Short mmCIF file of C-alpha atoms and ligand atoms in Angstrom, two decimals:
data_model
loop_
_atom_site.label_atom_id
_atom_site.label_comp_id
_atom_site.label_asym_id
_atom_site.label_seq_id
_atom_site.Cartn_x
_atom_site.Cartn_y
_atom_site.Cartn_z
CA UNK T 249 41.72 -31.79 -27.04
CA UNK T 250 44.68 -30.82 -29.31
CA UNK T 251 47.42 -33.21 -29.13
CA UNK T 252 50.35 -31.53 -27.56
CA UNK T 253 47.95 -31.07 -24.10
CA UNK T 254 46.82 -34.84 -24.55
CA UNK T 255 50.66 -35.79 -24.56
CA UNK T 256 51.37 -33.95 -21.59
CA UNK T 257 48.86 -35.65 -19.71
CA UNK T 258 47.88 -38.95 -21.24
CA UNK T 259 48.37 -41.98 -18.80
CA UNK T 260 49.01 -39.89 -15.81
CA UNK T 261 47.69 -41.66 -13.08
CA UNK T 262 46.25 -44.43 -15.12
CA UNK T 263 47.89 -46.84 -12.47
CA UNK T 264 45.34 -47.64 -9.75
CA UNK T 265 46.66 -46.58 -6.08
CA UNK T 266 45.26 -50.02 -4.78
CA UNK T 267 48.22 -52.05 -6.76
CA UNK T 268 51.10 -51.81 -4.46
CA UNK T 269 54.44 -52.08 -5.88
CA UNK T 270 56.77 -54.21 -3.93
CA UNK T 271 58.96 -52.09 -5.03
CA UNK T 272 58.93 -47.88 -4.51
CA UNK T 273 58.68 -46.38 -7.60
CA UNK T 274 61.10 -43.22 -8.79
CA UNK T 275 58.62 -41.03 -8.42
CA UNK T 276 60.23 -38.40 -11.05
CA UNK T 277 57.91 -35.68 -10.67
CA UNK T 278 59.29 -32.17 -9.75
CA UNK T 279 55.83 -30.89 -8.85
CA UNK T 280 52.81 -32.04 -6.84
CA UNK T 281 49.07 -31.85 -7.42
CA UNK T 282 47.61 -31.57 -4.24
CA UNK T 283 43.94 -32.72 -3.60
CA UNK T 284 42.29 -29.15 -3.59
CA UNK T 285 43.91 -25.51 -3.10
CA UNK T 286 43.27 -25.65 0.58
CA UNK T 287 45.32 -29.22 0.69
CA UNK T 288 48.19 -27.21 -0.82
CA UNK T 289 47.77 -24.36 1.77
CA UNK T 290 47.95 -26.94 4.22
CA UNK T 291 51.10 -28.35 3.24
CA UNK T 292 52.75 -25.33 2.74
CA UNK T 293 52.30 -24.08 6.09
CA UNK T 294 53.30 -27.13 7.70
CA UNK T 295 50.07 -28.44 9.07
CA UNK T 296 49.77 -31.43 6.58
CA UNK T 297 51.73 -33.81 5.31
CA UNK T 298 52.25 -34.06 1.77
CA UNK T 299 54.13 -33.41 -0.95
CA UNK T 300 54.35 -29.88 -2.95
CA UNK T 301 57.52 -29.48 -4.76
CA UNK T 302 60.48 -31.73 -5.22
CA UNK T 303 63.05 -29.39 -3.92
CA UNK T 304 61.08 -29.50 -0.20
CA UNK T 305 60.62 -33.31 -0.51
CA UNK T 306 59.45 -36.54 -2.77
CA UNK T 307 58.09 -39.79 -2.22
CA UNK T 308 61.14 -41.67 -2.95
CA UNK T 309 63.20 -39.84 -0.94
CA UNK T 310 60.36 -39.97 1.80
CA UNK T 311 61.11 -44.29 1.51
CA UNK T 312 64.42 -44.08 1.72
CA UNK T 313 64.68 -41.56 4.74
CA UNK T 314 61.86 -43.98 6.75
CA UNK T 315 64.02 -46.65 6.03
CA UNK T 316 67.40 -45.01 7.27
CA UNK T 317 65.46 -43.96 10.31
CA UNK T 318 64.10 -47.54 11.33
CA UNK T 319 68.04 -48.42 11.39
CA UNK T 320 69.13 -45.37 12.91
CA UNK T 321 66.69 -45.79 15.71
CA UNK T 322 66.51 -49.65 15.89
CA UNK T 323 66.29 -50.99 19.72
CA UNK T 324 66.65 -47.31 21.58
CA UNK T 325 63.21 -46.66 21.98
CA UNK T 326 63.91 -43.15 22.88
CA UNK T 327 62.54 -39.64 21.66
CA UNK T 328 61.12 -38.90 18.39
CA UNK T 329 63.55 -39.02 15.48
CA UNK T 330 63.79 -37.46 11.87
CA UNK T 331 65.94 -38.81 9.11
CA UNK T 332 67.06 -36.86 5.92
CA UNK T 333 67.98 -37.36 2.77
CA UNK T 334 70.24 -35.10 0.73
CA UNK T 335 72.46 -34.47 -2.38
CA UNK T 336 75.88 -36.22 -1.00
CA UNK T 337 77.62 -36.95 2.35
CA UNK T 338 78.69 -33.04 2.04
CA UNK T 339 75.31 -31.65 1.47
CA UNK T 340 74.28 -33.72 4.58
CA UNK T 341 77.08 -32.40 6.64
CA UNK T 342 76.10 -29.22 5.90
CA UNK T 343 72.60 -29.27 6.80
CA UNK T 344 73.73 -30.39 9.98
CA UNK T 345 75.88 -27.78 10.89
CA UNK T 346 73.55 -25.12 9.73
CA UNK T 347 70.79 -26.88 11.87
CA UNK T 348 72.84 -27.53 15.11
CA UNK T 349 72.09 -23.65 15.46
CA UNK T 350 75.16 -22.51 15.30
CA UNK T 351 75.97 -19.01 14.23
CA UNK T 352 78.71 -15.71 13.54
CA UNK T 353 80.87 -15.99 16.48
CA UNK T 354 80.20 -19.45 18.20
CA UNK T 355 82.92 -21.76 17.62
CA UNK T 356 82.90 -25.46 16.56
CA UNK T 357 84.91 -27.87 17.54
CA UNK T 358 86.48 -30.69 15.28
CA UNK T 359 88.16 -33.63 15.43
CA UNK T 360 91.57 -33.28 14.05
CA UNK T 361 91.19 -36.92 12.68
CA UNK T 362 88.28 -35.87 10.21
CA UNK T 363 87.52 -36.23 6.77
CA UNK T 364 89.63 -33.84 4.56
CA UNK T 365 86.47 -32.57 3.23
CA UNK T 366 84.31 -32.00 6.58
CA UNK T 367 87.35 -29.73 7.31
CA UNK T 368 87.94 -28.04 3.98
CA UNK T 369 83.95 -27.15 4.98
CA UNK T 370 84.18 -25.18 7.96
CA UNK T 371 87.45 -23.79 7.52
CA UNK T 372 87.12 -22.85 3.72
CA UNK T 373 83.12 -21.93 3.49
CA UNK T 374 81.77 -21.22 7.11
CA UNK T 375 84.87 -20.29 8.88
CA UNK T 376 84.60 -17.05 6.67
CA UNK T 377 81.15 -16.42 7.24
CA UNK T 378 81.91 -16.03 10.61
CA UNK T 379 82.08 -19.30 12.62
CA UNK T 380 85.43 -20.07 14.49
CA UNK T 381 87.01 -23.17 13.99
CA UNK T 382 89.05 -25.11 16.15
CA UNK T 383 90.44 -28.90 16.17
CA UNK T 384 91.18 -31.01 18.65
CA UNK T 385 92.31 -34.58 18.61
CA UNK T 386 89.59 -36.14 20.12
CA UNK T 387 91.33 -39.45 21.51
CA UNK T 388 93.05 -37.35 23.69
CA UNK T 389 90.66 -36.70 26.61
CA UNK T 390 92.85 -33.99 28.19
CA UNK T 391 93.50 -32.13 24.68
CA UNK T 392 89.55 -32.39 24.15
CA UNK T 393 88.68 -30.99 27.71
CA UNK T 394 91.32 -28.23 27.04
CA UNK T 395 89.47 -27.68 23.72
CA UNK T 396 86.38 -27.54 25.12
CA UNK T 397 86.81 -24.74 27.09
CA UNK T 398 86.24 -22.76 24.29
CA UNK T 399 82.93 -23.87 25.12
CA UNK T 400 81.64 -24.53 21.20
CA UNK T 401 78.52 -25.11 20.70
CA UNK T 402 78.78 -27.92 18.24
CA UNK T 403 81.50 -30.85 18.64
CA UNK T 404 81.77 -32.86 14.98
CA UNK T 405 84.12 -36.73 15.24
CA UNK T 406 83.76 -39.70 13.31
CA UNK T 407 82.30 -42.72 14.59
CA UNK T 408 85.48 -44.26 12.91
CA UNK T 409 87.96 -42.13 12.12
CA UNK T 410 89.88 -41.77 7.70
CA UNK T 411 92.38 -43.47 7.45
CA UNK T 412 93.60 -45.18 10.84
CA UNK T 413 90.14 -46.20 12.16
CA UNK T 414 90.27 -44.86 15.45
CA UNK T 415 87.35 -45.04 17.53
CA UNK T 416 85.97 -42.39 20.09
CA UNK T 417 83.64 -43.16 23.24
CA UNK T 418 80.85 -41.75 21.44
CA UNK T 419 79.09 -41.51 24.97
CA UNK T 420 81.90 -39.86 26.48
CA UNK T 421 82.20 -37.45 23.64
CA UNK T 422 78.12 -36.52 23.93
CA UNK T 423 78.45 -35.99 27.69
CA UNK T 424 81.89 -33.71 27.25
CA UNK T 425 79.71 -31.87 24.56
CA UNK T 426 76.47 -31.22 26.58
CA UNK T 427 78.43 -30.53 30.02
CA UNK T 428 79.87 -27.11 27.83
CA UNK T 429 76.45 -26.85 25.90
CA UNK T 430 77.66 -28.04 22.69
CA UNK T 431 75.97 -29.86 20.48
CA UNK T 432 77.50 -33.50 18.65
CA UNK T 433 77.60 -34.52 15.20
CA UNK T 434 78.50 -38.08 14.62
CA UNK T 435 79.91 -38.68 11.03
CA UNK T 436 78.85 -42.34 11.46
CA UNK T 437 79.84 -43.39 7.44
CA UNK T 438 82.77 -45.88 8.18
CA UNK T 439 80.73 -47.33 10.74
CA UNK T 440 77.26 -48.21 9.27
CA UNK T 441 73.75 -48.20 11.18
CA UNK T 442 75.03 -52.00 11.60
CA UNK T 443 77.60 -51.44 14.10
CA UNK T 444 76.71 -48.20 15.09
CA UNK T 445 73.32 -45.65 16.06
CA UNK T 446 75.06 -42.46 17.33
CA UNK T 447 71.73 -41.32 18.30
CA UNK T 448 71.37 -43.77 20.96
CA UNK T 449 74.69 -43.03 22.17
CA UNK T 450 73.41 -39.18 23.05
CA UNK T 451 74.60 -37.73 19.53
CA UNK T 452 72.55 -34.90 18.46
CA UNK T 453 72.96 -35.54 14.72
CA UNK T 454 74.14 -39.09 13.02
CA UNK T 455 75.31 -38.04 9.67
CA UNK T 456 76.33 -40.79 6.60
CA UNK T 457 77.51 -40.49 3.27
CA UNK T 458 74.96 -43.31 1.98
CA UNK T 459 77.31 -43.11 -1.25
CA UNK T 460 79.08 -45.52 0.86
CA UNK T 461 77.95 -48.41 2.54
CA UNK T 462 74.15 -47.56 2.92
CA UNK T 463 73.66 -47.26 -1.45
CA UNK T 464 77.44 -49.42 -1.04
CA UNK T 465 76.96 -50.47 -5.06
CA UNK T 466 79.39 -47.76 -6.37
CA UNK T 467 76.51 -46.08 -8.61
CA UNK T 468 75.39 -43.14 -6.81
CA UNK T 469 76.00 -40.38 -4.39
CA UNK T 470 73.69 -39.61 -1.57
CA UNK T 471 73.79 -38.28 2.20
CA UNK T 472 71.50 -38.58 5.49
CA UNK T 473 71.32 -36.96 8.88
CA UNK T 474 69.13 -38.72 11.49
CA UNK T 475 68.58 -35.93 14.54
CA UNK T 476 65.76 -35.78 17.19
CA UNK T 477 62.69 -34.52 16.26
CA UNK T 478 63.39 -31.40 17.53
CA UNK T 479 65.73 -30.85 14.91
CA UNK T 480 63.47 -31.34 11.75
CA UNK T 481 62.43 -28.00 10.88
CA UNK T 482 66.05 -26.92 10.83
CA UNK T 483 67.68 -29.63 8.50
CA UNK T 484 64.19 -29.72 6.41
CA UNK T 485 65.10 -25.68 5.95
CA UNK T 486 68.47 -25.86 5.45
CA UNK T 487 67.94 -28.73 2.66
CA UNK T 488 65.15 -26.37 1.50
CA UNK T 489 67.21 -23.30 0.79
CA UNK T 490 70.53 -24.67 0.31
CA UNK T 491 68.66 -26.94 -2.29
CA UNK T 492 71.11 -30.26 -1.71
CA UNK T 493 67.92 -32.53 -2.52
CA UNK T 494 68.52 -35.94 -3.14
CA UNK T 495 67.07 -36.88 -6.41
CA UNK T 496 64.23 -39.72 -6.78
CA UNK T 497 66.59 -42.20 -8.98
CA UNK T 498 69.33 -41.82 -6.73
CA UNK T 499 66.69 -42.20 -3.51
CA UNK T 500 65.79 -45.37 -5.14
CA UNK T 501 69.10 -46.41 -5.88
CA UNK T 502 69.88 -46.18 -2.07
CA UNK T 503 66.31 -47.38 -0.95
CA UNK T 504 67.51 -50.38 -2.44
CA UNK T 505 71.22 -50.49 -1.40
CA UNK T 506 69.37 -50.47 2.22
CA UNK T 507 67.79 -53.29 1.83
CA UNK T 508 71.15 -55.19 1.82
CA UNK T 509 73.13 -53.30 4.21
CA UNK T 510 72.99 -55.53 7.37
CA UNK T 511 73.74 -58.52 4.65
CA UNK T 512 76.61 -56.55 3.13
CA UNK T 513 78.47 -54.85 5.73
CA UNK T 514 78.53 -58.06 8.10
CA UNK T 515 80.02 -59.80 5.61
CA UNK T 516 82.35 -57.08 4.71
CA UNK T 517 83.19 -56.55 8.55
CA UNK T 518 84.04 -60.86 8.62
CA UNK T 519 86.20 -60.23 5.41
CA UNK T 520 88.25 -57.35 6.98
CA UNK T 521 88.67 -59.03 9.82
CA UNK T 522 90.52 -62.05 8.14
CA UNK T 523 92.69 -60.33 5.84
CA UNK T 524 93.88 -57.77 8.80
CA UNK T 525 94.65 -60.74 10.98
CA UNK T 526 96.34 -62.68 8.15
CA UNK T 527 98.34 -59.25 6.99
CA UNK T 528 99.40 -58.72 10.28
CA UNK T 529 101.96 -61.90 9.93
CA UNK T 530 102.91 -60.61 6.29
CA UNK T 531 106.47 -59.35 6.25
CA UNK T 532 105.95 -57.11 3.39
CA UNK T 533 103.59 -55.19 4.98
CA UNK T 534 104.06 -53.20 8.37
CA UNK T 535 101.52 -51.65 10.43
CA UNK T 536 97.73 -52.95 10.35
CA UNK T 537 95.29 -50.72 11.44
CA UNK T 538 92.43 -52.15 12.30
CA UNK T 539 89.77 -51.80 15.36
CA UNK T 540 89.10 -55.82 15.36
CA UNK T 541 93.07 -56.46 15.95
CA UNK T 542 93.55 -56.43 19.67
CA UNK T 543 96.32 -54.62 19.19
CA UNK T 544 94.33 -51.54 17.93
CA UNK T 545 94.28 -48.56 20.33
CA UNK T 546 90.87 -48.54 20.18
CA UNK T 547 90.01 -52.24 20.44
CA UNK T 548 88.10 -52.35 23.65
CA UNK T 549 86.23 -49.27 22.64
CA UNK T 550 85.26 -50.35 19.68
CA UNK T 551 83.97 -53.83 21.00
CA UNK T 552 81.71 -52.12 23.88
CA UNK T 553 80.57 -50.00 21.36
CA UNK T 554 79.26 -51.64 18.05
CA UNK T 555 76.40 -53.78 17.98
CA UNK T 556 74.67 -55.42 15.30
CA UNK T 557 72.14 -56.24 18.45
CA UNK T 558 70.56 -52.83 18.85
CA UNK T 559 70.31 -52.23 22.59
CA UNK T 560 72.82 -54.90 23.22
CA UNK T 561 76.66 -55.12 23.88
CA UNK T 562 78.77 -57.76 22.25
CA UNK T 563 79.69 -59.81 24.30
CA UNK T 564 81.67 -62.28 22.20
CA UNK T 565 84.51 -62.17 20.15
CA UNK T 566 82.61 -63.82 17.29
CA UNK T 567 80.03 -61.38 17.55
CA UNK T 568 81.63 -58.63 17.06
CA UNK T 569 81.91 -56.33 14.28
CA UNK T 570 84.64 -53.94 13.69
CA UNK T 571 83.72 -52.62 10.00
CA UNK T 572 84.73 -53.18 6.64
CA UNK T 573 87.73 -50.68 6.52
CA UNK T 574 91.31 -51.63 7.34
CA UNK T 575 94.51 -49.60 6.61
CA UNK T 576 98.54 -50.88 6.03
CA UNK T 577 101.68 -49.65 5.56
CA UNK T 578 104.12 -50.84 2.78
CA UNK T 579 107.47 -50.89 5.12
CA UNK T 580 110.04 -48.10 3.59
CA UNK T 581 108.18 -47.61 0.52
CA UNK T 582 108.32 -44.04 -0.63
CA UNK T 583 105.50 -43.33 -3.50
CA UNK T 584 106.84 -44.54 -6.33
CA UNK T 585 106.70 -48.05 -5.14
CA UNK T 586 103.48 -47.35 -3.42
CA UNK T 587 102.17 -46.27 -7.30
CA UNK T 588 103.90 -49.61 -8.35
CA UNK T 589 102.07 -51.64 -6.26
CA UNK T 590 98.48 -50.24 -6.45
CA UNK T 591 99.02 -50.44 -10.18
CA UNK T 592 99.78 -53.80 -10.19
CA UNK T 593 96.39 -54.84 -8.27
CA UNK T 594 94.21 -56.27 -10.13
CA UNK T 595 90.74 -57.08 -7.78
CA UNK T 596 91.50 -54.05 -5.29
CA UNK T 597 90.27 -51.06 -7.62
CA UNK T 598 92.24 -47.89 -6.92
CA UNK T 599 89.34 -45.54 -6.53
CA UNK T 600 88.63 -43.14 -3.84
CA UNK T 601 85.14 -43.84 -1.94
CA UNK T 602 84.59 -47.17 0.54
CA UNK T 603 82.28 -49.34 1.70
CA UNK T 604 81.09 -50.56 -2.15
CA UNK T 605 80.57 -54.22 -2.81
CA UNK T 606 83.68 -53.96 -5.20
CA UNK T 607 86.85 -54.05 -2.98
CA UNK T 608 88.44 -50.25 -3.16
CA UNK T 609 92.07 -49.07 -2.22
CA UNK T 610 93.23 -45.59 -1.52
CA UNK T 611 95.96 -43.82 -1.21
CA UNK T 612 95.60 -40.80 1.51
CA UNK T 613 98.35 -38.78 0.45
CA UNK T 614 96.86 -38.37 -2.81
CA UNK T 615 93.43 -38.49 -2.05
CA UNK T 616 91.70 -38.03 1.27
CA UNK T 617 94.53 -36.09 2.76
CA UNK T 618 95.93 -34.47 0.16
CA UNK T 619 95.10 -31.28 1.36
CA UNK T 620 96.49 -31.51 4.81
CA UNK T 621 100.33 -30.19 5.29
CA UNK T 622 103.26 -33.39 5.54
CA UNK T 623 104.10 -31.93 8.98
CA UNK T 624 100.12 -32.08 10.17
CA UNK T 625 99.95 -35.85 8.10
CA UNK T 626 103.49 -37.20 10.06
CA UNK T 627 101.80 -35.86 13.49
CA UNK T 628 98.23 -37.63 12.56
CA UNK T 629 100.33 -40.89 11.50
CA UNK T 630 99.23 -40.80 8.11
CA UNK T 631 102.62 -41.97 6.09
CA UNK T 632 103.66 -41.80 2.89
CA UNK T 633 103.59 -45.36 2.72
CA UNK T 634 99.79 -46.14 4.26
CA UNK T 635 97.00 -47.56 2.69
CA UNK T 636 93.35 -47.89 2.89
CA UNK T 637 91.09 -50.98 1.92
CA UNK T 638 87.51 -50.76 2.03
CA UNK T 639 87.05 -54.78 1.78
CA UNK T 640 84.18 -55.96 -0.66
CA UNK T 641 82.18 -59.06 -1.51
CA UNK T 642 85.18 -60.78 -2.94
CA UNK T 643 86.34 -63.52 -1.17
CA UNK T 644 88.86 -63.04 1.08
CA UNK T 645 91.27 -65.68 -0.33
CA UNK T 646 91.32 -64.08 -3.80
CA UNK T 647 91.83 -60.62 -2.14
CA UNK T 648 94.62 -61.88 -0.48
CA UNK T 649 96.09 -63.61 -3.61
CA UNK T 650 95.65 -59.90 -5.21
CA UNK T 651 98.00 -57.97 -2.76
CA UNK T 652 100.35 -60.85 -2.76
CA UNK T 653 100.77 -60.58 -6.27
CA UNK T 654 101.21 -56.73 -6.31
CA UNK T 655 103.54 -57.22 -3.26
CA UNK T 656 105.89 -59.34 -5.16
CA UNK T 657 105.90 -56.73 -8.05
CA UNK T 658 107.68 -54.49 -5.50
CA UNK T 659 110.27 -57.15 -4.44
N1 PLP C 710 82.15 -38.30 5.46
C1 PLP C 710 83.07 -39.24 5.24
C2 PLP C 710 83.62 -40.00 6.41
C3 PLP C 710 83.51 -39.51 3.95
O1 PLP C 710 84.46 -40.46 3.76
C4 PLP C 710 82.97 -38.77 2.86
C5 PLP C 710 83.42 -39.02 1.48
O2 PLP C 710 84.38 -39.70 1.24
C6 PLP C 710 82.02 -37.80 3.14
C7 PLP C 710 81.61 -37.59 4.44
C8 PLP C 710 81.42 -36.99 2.04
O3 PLP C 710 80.47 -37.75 1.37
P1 PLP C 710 80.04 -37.51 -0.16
O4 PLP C 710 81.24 -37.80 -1.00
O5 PLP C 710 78.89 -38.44 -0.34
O6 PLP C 710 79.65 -36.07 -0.26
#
């Protein structure tokens, strides 16, 4: 045998399938050799399960979306359930929407307190191809039944809504949607498959940006969708064609960020919790927003609602877990002084994403909504002068200590 083939396929499968890794390997193979032609046949047309080509799916990926799943689906008990894996929270979004059936003509119906890009989505890409978009803010039940008259056929909210957390009856949004024959998508990334399992609420698709809290290390980007059964050969096309695979490092990466996700995001939820009730008696700062405060909005819903006790309700005020995001408002500050003060901070990276183990702080104006109008940010409460903490590992004393700093800068 001439070199150049030996290269190629020296050591190949020279480890022995009986030594299991504790760890999955990256399997970083584009291409599958199936047992015999027939196997491949097989898997082709569905019948089998196995791997063919990396594009359709790969073992790593295969780990991580078993893993998502077993959170997802934790304590309900219910119907079958598929989990995804894809190239980013957007690619994931997409697949869902594409899956959820809908098609030229029907309308879909989204929360007006969305993510910038969820909206730029429909509106910009799939509004032209024929869908009709419409928005609705979905804390108002009246404005949502009005809305749903439309009768859509898919209904998309946030299990905690950019930047002001606000928190919808998921239940009550899932019946609303089904009594009109739409479908719901939960975008359930600010609330983790800790405090939160859409599907189990009656959502028809859970969607994450795992770039967040589930890989939550700041090193990759990834997305999932966990949907009934039902809806497997739909997001497993969709991924297929669209091609928004997730690729076997970054599977891995996230496969492990999983591991420490309950660990994490409790912690982060205890962290955010402290510093919003400590800010709250700040001076310098105006405005907390956060769904642990009892003076949230939301604060009732939110504490029926999450559960780190799948199939149970908190029940005390220790117990319960409100998420790792809070949001403030520097009182009067126009945006020079808000670029003052986030310059000054020195633990709280500036960076746009959440739910890392490094503390990050945005500013929506310039980053998550910059692309929505002043007059549509004044009526959604978004400021000039808000901010957004996603609260780390840090402790919450030196956090503290950080914005106090900065704060004085501005004094
Ligand atoms: N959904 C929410 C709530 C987000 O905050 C983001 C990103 O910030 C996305 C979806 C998109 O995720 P990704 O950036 O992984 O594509």
């Amino acid at each position: 045998m001439d070199l150049t083939t030996l290269a190629v396929h020296a050591g190949e499968g020279a480890v022995p399938p009986s030594e299991r890794p504790v760890s999955t390997p990256i399997y970083a193979s584009s291409t599958f050799v199936p047992a015999s032609a027939g196997a491949l046949d097989q898997i082709a047309a569905g019948a089998a399960p196995g791997y063919m080509y990396g594009r359709y799916a790969q073992p790593t990926a295969t780990a991580l979306e078993a893993a998502v799943l077993a959170l997802e689906t934790a304590g309900a008990g219910g119907a079958p359930a598929v989990c995804l894996s894809f190239a980013s929270g957007m690619a994931a979004l997409h697949a869902a929407i594409l899956a959820s059936g809908v098609s030229r003509g029907d309308v879909v119906l989204c929360a007006e307190e969305i993510y910038g890009a969820t909206l730029a989505l429909l509106r910009d890409l799939l509004a032209p191809l024929g869908l009709q978009l419409a928005t609705a803010p979905v804390m108002d039940a009246a404005a949502l039944a009005a809305a749903l008259q439309r009768r859509p056929r898919l209904l998309i909210a946030e299990a905690i809504s950019n930047p002001l957390l606000r928190v919808p009856d998921l239940s009550a949004l899932a019946q609303a949607a089904h009594a009109v024959g739409a479908k719901l998508l939960v975008d359930a990334t600010f609330a983790t498959p800790l405090l939160c399992r859409p599907l189990s609420q009656g959502a028809d698709f859970s969607v994450h940006s795992a770039t967040k809290y589930i890989a939550g290390h700041g090193d990759t980007v990834a997305g999932v969708v966990t949907a009934a059964a039902a809806e497997a050969a739909g997001l497993a096309a969709a991924r297929k064609l669209a091609g928004g695979v997730l690729a076997p490092f970054e599977a891995w990466l996230t496969l492990r960020g999983v591991k420490t996700l309950p660990l994490r995001v409790r912690r982060q939820c205890e962290s955010a919790a402290e510093i919003a009730a400590e800010l709250a008696h700040w001076p310098e700062i105006e405005a907390v927003h956060y769904p642990g405060l009892a003076s949230h909005p939301d604060h009732a819903v939110a504490r029926r609602q999450f559960s780190a006790q799948p199939g149970a309700q908190n029940t005390a005020q220790d117990c319960a877990l409100y998420g790792g995001v809070l949001a403030f408002a520097l009182p009067g500050a126009g945006r020079d002084q808000v670029f003052a003060f986030l310059d000054r901070l020195q633990l709280c990276l500036h960076a746009t994403s959440l739910g890392d183990v490094q503390s990050l702080i945005s500013y929506p104006v310039i980053s998550s909504h910059r692309e929505v109008s002043p007059r549509q940010r004044q009526r959604l409460g978004i400021g000039e002068n808000l901010l957004r903490l996603s609260v780390g590992l840090e402790a919450p004393a030196d956090l503290l200590a950080d914005l106090r700093q900065a704060l004085a800068a501005l004094a």
